mmCIF file of C-alpha atoms in Angstrom:
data_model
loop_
_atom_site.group_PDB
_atom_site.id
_atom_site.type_symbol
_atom_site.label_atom_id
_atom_site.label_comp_id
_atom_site.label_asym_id
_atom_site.label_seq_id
_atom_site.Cartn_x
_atom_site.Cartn_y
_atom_site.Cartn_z
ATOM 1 C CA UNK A 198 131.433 178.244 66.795
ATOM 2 C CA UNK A 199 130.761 182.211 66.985
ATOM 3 C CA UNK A 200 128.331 184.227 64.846
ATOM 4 C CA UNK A 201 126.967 187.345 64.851
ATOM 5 C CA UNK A 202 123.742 186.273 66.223
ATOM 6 C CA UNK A 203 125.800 184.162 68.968
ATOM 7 C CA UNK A 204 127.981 187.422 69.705
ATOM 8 C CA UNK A 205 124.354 189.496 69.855
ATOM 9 C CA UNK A 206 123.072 187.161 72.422
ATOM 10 C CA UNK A 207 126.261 186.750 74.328
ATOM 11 C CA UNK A 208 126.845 183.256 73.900
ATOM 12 C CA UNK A 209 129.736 181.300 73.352
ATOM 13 C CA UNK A 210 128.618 178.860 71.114
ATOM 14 C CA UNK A 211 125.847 179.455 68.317
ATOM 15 C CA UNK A 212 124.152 176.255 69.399
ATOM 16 C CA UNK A 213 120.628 177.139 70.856
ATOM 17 C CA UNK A 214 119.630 173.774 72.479
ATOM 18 C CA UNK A 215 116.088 173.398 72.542
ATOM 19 C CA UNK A 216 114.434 170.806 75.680
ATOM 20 C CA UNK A 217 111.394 170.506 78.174
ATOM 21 C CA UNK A 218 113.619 169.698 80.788
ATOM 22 C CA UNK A 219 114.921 173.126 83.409
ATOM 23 C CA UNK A 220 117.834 171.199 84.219
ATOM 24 C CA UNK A 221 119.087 170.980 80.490
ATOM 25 C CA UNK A 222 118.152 174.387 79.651
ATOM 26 C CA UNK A 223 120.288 175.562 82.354
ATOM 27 C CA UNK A 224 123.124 172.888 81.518
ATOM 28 C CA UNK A 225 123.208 174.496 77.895
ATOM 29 C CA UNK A 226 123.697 177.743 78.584
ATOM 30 C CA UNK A 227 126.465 176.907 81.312
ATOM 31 C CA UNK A 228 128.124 175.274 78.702
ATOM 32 C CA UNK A 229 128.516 178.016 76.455
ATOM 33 C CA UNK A 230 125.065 177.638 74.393
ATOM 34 C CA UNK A 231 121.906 178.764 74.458
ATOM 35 C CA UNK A 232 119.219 176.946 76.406
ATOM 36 C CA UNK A 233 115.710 177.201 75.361
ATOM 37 C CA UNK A 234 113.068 175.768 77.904
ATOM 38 C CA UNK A 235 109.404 173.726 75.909
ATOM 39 C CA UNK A 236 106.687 175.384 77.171
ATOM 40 C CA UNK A 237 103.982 173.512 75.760
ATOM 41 C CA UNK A 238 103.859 170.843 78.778
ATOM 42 C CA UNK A 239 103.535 174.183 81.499
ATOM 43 C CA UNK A 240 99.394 174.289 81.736
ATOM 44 C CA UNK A 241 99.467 175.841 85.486
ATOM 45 C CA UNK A 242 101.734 179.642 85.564
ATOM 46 C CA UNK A 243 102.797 178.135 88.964
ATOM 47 C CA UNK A 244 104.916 175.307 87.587
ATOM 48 C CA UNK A 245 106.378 177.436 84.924
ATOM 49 C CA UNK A 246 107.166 180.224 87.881
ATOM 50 C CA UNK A 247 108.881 177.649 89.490
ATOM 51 C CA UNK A 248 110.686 176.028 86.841
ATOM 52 C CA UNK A 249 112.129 179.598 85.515
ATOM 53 C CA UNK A 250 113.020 180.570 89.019
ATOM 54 C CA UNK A 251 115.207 176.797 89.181
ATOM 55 C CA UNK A 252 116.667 178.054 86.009
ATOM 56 C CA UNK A 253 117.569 181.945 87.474
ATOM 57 C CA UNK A 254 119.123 180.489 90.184
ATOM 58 C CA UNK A 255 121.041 177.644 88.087
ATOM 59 C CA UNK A 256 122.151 179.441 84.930
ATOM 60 C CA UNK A 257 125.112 181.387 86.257
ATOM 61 C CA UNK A 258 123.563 184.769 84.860
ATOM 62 C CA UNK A 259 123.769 183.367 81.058
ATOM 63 C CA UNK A 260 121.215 183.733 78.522
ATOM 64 C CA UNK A 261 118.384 181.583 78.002
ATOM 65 C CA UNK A 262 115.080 181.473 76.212
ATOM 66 C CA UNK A 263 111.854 179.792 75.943
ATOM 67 C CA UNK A 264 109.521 177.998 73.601
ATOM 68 C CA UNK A 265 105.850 178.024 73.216
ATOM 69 C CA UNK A 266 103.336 176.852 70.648
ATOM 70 C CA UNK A 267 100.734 179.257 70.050
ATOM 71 C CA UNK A 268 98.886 179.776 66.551
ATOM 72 C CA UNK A 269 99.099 182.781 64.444
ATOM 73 C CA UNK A 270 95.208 182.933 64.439
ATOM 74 C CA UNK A 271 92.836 183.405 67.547
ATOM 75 C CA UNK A 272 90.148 180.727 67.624
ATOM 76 C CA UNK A 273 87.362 182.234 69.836
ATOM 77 C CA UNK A 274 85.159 180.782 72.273
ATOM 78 C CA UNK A 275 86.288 177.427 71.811
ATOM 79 C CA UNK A 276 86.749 175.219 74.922
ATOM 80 C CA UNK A 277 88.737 171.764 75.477
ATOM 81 C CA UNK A 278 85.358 170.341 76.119
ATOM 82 C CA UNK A 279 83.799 171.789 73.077
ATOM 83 C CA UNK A 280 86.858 170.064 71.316
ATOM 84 C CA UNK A 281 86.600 166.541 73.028
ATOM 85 C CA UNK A 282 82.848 166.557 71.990
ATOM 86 C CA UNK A 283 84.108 166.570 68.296
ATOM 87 C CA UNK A 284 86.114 162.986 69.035
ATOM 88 C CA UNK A 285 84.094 160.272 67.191
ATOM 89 C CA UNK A 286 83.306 157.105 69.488
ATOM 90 C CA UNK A 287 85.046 154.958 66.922
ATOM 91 C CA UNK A 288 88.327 156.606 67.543
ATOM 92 C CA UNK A 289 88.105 156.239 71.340
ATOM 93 C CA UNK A 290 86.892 152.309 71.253
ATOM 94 C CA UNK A 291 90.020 151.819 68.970
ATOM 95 C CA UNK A 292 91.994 153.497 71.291
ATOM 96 C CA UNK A 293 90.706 151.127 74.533
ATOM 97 C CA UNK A 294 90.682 147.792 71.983
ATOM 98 C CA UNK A 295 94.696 148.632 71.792
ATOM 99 C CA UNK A 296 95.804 149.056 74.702
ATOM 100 C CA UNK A 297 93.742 146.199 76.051
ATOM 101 C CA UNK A 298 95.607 144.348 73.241
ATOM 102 C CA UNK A 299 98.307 145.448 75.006
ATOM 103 C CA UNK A 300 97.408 144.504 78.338
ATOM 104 C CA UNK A 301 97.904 148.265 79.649
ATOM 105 C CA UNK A 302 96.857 148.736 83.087
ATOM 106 C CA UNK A 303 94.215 152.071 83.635
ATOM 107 C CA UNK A 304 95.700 155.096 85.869
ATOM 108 C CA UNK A 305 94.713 154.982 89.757
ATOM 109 C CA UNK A 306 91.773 156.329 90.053
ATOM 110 C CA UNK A 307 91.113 159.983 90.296
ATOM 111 C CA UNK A 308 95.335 160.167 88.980
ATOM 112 C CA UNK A 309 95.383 163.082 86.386
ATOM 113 C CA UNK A 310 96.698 161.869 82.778
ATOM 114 C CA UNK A 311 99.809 164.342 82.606
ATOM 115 C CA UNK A 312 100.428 166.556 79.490
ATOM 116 C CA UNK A 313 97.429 167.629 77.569
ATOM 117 C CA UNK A 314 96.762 169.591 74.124
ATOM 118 C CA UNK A 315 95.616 172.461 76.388
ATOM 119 C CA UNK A 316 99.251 173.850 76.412
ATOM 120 C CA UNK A 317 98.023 174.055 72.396
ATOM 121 C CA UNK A 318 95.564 176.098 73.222
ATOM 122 C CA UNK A 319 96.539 180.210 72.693
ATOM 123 C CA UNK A 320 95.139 181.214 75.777
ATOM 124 C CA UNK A 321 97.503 178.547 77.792
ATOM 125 C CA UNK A 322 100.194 180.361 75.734
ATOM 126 C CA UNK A 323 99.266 184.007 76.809
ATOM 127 C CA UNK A 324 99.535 182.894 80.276
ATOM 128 C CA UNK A 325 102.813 181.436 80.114
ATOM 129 C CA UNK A 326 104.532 184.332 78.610
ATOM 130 C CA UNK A 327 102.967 186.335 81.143
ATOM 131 C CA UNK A 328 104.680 184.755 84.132
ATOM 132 C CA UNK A 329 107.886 184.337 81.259
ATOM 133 C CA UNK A 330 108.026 188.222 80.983
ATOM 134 C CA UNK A 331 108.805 188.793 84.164
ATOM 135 C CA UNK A 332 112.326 187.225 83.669
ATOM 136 C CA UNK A 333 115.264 187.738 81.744
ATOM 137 C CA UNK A 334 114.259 185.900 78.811
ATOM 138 C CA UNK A 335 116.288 186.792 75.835
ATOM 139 C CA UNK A 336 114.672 184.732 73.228
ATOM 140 C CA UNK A 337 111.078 183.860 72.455
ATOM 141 C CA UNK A 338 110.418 180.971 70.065
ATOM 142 C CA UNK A 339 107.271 179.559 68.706
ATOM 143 C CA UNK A 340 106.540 176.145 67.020
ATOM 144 C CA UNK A 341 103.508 177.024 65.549
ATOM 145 C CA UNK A 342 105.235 179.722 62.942
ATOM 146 C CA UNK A 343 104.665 183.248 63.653
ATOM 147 C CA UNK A 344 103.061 184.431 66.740
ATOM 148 C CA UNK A 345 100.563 187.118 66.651
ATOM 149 C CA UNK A 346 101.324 190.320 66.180
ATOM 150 C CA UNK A 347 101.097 191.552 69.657
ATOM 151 C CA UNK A 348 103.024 189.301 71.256
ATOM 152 C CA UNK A 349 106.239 190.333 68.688
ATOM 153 C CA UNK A 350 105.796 193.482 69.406
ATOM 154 C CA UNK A 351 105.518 192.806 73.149
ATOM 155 C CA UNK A 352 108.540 190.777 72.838
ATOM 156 C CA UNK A 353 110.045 193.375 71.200
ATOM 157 C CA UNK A 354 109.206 196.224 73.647
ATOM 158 C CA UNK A 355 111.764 193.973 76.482
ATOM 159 C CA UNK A 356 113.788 193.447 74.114
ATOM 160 C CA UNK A 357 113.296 189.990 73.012
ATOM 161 C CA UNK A 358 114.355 188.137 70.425
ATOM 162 C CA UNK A 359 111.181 186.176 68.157
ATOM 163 C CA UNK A 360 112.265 183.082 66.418
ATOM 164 C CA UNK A 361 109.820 181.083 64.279
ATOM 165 C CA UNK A 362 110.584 177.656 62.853
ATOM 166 C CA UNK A 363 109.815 176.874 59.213
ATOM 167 C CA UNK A 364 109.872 173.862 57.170
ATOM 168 C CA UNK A 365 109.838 175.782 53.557
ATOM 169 C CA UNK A 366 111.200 178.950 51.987
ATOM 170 C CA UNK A 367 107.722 180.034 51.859
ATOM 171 C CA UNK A 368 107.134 179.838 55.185
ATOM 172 C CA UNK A 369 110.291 181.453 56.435
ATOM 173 C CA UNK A 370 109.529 184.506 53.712
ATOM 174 C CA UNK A 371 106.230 184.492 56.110
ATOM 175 C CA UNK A 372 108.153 184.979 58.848
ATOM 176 C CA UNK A 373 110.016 187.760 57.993
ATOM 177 C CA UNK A 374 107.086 190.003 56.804
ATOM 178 C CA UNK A 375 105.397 189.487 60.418
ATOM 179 C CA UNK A 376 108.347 191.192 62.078
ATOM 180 C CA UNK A 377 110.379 187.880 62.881
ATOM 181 C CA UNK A 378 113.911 188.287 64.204
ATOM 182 C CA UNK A 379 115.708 184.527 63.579
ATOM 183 C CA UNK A 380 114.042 181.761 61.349
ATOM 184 C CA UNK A 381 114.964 177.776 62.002
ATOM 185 C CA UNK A 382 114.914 176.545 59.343
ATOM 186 C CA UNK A 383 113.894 172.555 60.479
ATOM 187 C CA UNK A 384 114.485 170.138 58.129
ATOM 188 C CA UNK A 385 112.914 166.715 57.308
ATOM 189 C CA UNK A 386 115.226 165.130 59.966
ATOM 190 C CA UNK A 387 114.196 166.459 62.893
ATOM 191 C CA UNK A 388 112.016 165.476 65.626
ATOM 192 C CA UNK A 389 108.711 166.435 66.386
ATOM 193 C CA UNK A 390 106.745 168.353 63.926
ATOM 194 C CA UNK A 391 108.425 168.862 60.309
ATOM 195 C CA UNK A 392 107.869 169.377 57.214
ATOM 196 C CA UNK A 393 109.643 167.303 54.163
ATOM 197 C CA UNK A 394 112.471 169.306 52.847
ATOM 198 C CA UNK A 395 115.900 167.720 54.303
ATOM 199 C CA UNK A 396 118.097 170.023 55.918
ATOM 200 C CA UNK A 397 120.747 170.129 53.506
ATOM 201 C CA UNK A 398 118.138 171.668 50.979
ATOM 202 C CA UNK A 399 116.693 173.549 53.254
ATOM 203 C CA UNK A 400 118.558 175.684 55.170
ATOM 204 C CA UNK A 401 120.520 177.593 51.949
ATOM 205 C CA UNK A 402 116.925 178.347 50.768
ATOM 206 C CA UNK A 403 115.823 179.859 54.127
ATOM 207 C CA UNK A 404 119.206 181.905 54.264
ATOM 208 C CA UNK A 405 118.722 183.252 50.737
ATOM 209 C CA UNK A 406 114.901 183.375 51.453
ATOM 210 C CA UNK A 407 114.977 186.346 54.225
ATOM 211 C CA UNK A 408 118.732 187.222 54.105
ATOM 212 C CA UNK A 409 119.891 189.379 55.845
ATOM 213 C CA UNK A 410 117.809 187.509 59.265
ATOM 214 C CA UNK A 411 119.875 185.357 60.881
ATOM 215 C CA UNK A 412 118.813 181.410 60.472
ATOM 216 C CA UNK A 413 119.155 178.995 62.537
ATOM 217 C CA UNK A 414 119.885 175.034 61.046
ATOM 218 C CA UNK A 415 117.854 172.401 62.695
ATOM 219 C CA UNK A 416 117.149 168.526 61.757
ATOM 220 C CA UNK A 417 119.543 165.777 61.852
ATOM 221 C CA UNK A 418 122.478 167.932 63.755
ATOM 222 C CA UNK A 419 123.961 165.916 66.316
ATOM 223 C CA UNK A 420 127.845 166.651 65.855
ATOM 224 C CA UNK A 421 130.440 169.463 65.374
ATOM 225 C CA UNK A 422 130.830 168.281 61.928
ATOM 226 C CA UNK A 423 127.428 168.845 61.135
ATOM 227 C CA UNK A 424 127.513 172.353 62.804
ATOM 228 C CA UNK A 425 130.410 172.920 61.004
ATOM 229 C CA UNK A 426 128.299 172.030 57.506
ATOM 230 C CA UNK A 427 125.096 173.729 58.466
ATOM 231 C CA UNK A 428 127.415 177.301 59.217
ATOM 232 C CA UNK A 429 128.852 176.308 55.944
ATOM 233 C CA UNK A 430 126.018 176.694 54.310
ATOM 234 C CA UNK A 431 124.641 179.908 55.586
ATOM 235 C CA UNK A 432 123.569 179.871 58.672
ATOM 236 C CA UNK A 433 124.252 181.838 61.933
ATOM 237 C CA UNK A 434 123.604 178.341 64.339
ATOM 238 C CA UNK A 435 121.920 175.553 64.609
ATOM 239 C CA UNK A 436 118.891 174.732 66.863
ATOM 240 C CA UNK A 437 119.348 170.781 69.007
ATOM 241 C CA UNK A 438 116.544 169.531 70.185
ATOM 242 C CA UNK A 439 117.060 165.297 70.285
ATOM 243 C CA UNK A 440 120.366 165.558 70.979
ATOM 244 C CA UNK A 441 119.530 166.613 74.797
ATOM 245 C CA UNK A 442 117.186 163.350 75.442
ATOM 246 C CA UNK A 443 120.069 161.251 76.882
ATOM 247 C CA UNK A 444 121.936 163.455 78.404
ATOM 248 C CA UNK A 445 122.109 162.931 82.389
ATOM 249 C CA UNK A 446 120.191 165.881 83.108
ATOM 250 C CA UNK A 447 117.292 165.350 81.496
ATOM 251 C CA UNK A 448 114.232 163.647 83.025
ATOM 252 C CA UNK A 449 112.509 161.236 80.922
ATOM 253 C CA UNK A 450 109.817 159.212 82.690
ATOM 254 C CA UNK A 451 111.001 155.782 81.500
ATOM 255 C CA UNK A 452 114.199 154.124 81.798
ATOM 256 C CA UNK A 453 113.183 151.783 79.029
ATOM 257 C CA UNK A 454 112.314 154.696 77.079
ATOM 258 C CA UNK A 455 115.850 155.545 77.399
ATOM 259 C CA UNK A 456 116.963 151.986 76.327
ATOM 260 C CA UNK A 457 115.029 152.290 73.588
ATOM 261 C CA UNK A 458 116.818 155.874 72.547
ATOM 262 C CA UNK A 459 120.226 154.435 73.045
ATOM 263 C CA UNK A 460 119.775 151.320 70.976
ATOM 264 C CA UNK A 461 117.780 153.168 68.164
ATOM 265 C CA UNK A 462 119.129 153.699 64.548
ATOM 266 C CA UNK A 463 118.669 156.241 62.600
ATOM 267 C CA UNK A 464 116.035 154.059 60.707
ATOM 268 C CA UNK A 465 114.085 153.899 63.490
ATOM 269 C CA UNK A 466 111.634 156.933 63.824
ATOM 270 C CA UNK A 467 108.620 157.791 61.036
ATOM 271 C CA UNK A 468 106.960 160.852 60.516
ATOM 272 C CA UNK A 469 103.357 159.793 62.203
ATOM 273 C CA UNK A 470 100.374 161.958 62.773
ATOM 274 C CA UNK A 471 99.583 159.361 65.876
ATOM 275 C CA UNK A 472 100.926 162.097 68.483
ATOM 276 C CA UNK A 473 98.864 165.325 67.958
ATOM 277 C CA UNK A 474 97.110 164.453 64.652
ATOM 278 C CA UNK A 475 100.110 166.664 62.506
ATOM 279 C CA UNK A 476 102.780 164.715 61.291
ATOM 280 C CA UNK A 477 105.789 164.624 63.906
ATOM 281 C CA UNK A 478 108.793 162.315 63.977
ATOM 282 C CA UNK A 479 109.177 160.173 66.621
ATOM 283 C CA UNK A 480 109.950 156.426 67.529
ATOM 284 C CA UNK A 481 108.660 153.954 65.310
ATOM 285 C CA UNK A 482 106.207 151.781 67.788
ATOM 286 C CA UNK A 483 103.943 149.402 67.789
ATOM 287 C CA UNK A 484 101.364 152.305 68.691
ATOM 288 C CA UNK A 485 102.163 154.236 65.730
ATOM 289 C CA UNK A 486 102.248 151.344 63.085
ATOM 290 C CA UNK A 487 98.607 150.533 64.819
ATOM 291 C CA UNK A 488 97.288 154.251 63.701
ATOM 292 C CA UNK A 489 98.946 154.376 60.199
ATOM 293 C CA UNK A 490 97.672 151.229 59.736
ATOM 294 C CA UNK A 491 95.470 151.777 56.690
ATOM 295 C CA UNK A 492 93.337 149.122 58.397
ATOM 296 C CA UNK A 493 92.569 151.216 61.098
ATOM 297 C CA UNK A 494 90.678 154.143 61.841
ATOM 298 C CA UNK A 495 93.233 156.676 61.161
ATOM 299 C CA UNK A 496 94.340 160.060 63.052
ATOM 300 C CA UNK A 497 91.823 163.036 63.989
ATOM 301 C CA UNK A 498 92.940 166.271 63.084
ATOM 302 C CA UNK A 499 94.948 168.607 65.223
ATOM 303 C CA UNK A 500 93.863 168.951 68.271
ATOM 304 C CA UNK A 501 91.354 166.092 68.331
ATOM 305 C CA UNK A 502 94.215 163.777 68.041
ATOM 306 C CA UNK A 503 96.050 164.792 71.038
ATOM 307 C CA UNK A 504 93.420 164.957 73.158
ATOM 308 C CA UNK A 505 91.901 161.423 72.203
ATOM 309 C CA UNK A 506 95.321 159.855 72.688
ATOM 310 C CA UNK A 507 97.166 161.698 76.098
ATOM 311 C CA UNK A 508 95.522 159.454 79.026
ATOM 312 C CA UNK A 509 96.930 156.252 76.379
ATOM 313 C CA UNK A 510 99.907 157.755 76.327
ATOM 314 C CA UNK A 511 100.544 158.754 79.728
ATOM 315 C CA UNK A 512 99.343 155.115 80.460
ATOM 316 C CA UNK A 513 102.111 153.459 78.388
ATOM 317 C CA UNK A 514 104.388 155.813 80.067
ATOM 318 C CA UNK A 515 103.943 155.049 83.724
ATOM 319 C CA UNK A 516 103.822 151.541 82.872
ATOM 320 C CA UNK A 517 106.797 150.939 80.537
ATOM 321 C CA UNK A 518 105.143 148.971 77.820
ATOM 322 C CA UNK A 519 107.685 148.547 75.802
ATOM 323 C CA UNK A 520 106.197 147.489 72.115
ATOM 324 C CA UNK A 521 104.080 150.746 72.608
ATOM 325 C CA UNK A 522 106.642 153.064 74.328
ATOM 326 C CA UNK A 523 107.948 155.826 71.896
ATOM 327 C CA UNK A 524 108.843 159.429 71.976
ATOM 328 C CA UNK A 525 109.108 162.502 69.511
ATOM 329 C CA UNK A 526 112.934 162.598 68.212
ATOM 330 C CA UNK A 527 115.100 163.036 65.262
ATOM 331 C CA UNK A 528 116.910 160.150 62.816
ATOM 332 C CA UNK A 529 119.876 162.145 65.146
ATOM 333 C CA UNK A 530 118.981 159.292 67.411
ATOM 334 C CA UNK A 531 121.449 156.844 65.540
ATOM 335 C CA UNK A 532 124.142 158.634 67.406
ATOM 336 C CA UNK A 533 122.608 158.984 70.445
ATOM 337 C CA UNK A 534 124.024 155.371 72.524
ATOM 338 C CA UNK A 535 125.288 156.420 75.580
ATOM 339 C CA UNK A 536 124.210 158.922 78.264
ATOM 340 C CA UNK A 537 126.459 161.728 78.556
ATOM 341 C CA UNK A 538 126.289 164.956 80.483
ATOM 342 C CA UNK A 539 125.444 168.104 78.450
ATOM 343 C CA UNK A 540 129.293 169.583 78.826
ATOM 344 C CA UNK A 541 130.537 166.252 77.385
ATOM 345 C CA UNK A 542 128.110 167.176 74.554
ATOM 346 C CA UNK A 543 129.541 170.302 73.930
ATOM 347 C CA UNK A 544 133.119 168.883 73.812
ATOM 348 C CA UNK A 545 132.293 166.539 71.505
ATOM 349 C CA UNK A 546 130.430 169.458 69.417
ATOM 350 C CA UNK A 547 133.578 171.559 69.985
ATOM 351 C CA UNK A 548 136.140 169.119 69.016
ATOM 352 C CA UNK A 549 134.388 167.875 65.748
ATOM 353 C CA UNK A 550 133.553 171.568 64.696
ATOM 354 C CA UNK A 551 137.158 172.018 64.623
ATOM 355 C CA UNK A 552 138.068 169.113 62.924
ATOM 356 C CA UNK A 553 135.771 170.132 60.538
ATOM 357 C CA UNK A 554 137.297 173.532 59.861
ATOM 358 C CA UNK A 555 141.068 172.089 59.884
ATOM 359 C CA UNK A 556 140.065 169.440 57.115
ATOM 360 C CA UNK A 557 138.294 172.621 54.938
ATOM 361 C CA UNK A 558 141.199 174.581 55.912
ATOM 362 C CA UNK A 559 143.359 171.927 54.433
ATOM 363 C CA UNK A 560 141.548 171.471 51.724
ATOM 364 C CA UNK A 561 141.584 175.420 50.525
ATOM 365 C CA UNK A 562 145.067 175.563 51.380
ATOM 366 C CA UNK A 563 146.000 173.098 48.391
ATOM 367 C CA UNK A 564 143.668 174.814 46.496
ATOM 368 C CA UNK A 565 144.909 178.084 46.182
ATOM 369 C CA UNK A 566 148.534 176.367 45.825
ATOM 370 C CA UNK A 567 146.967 174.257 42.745
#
């Protein structure tokens, strides 16, 4: 599983594993990948500090990156409060008359509600990849599309790699006029935000789309075989992101949450706007069927949406309830029942991707004999 862009980086594998979790980031990359550490939940340049310094001093001197959502375009002199005055009182009454349904207990008084949309916000960005610069980062993502142009080109000046993910051909030719080194192309499949192309479509189109960049395959990629299939068709590596949420390093707040991952088909996750008010996939809940009810109110725009929903959802976090428990990930999660470490991920990756190759192998070799 060596590319070009895997040999550039100095990585064994070209499988860039993307998670919010230090511990996984640093597992990846001592495995031979590439591990990419979420930004978006890091809202104090303290906890990030800290978190990159675990990973310095846990990442055996291999690579690593990290990943941050900031827009291309600079909204200014717009606050969170400004944007939680823009939350109709409709939305937040159907948000209490649910989890009442629900019988969800409140948060202890004064008790913050963990993540927020701030770490949306461009300015949260800036000041995470101003503590991030300071380290050897050799990869910069951003989940938002192209970052401005000053941060490229400060990337660029250390010598940092920019990755942008794209969902369409169009957007990936986008990328590659704003001075974007590696495109993932994410297909329909995968967690989180996407768009609705399906891998298999999608990534030759990116490849042709801004050849020669190197792109990335992401969506629906949870074995070698599929690694094997997604190089096959033109790409330099594929970005993981689901794939990591079992594993035994990573720290999910719920250990029902992680029943619910390991009993999950691949049937068992919709594309809802219920998270962040943009569609993402994620578990298919009880919570989301309540907001795409047609019945109901229906999502706020980005950010509105996040912001109305993060004290619910840290809420049915802390407390475990179940029929509303959920979390972003990919159909992938139909293979995900059983916790495994991250190196027993990679030898499963390993020893399919070869399997892969002998059975294509095989297959030329009677071929050419025919």
């Amino acid at each position: 599983m060596q590319t070009e862009l895997s040999n550039t980086l100095g990585v064994q594998y070209a499988v860039f594993g993307f998670t919010p979790f230090p511990a996984v980031a640093a597992a990846i990359s001592r495995a031979g990948g590439f591990g990419v550490l979420g930004a978006v939940r890091y809202t104090a340049p303290d906890d990030l500090k800290r978190d990159l310094d675990w990973i310095e001093a846990h990442v055996d001197g291999r690579p690593y990156g990290l990943d941050v959502v900031m827009p291309a375009k600079k909204v200014e002199g717009v606050t969170e409060a400004d944007i939680e005055a823009m939350i109709p009182e409709s939305h937040r009454q159907f948000v209490k008359d649910t989890l009442a349904q629900y019988g969800v207990p409140e948060l202890a008084e004064g008790e913050a509600s963990g993540w927020r949309i701030t770490g949306w916000m461009e300015q949260v960005a800036r000041s995470q990849l101003d503590v991030a610069f300071d380290y050897p980062i050799k990869l910069l993502a951003n989940a938002l599309g192209s970052p401005p142009a000053d941060v490229v080109d400060r990337a660029h000046a250390r010598g940092v790699l920019v990755a942008a993910l794209a969902g369409s051909a169009r957007h990936a030719r986008k990328h590659a006029d704003a001075g974007i080194d590696i495109v993932v192309a994410q297909g329909y499949e995968a967690g989180g935000h996407t768009g609705e192309i399906a891998s298999m479509v999608l990534t030759p189109e990116v490849v042709d789309a801004v050849a020669p960049l190197p792109v990335l395959a992401a969506g629906g990629i949870g074995s070698g075989q599929q690694v094997a299939a997604a190089l096959a068709l033109g790409a330099q590596g594929v970005w993981l992101g689901s794939l990591w949420l079992t594993t035994t390093e990573a720290e999910l707040p719920s250990p029902r949450l992680i029943e619910k991952l390991l009993a999950a088909g691949s049937g068992d996750t919709v594309r809802s706007r219920a998270l962040t008010g943009k569609p993402a996939r994620q578990l298919r809940t009880e919570w989301t069927d309540a907001w795409d009810d047609p019945a109901g109110p229906g999502t706020l725009p980005m950010p509105l949406q996040g912001l109305l929903v993060a004290e619910a959802v840290s809420r049915i976090q802390k407390y475990e309830v179940e029929p509303l428990l959920g979390t972003p990930v990919g159909q992938i999660v139909g293979r995900m029942n059983s916790e495994r470490s991250v190196r027993a991920v990679f030898d499963d990756l390993t020893r399919g991707f070869e399997e892969a190759v002998d059975r294509i192998n095989r297959i030329a070799g009677r071929s050419e004999g025919q």
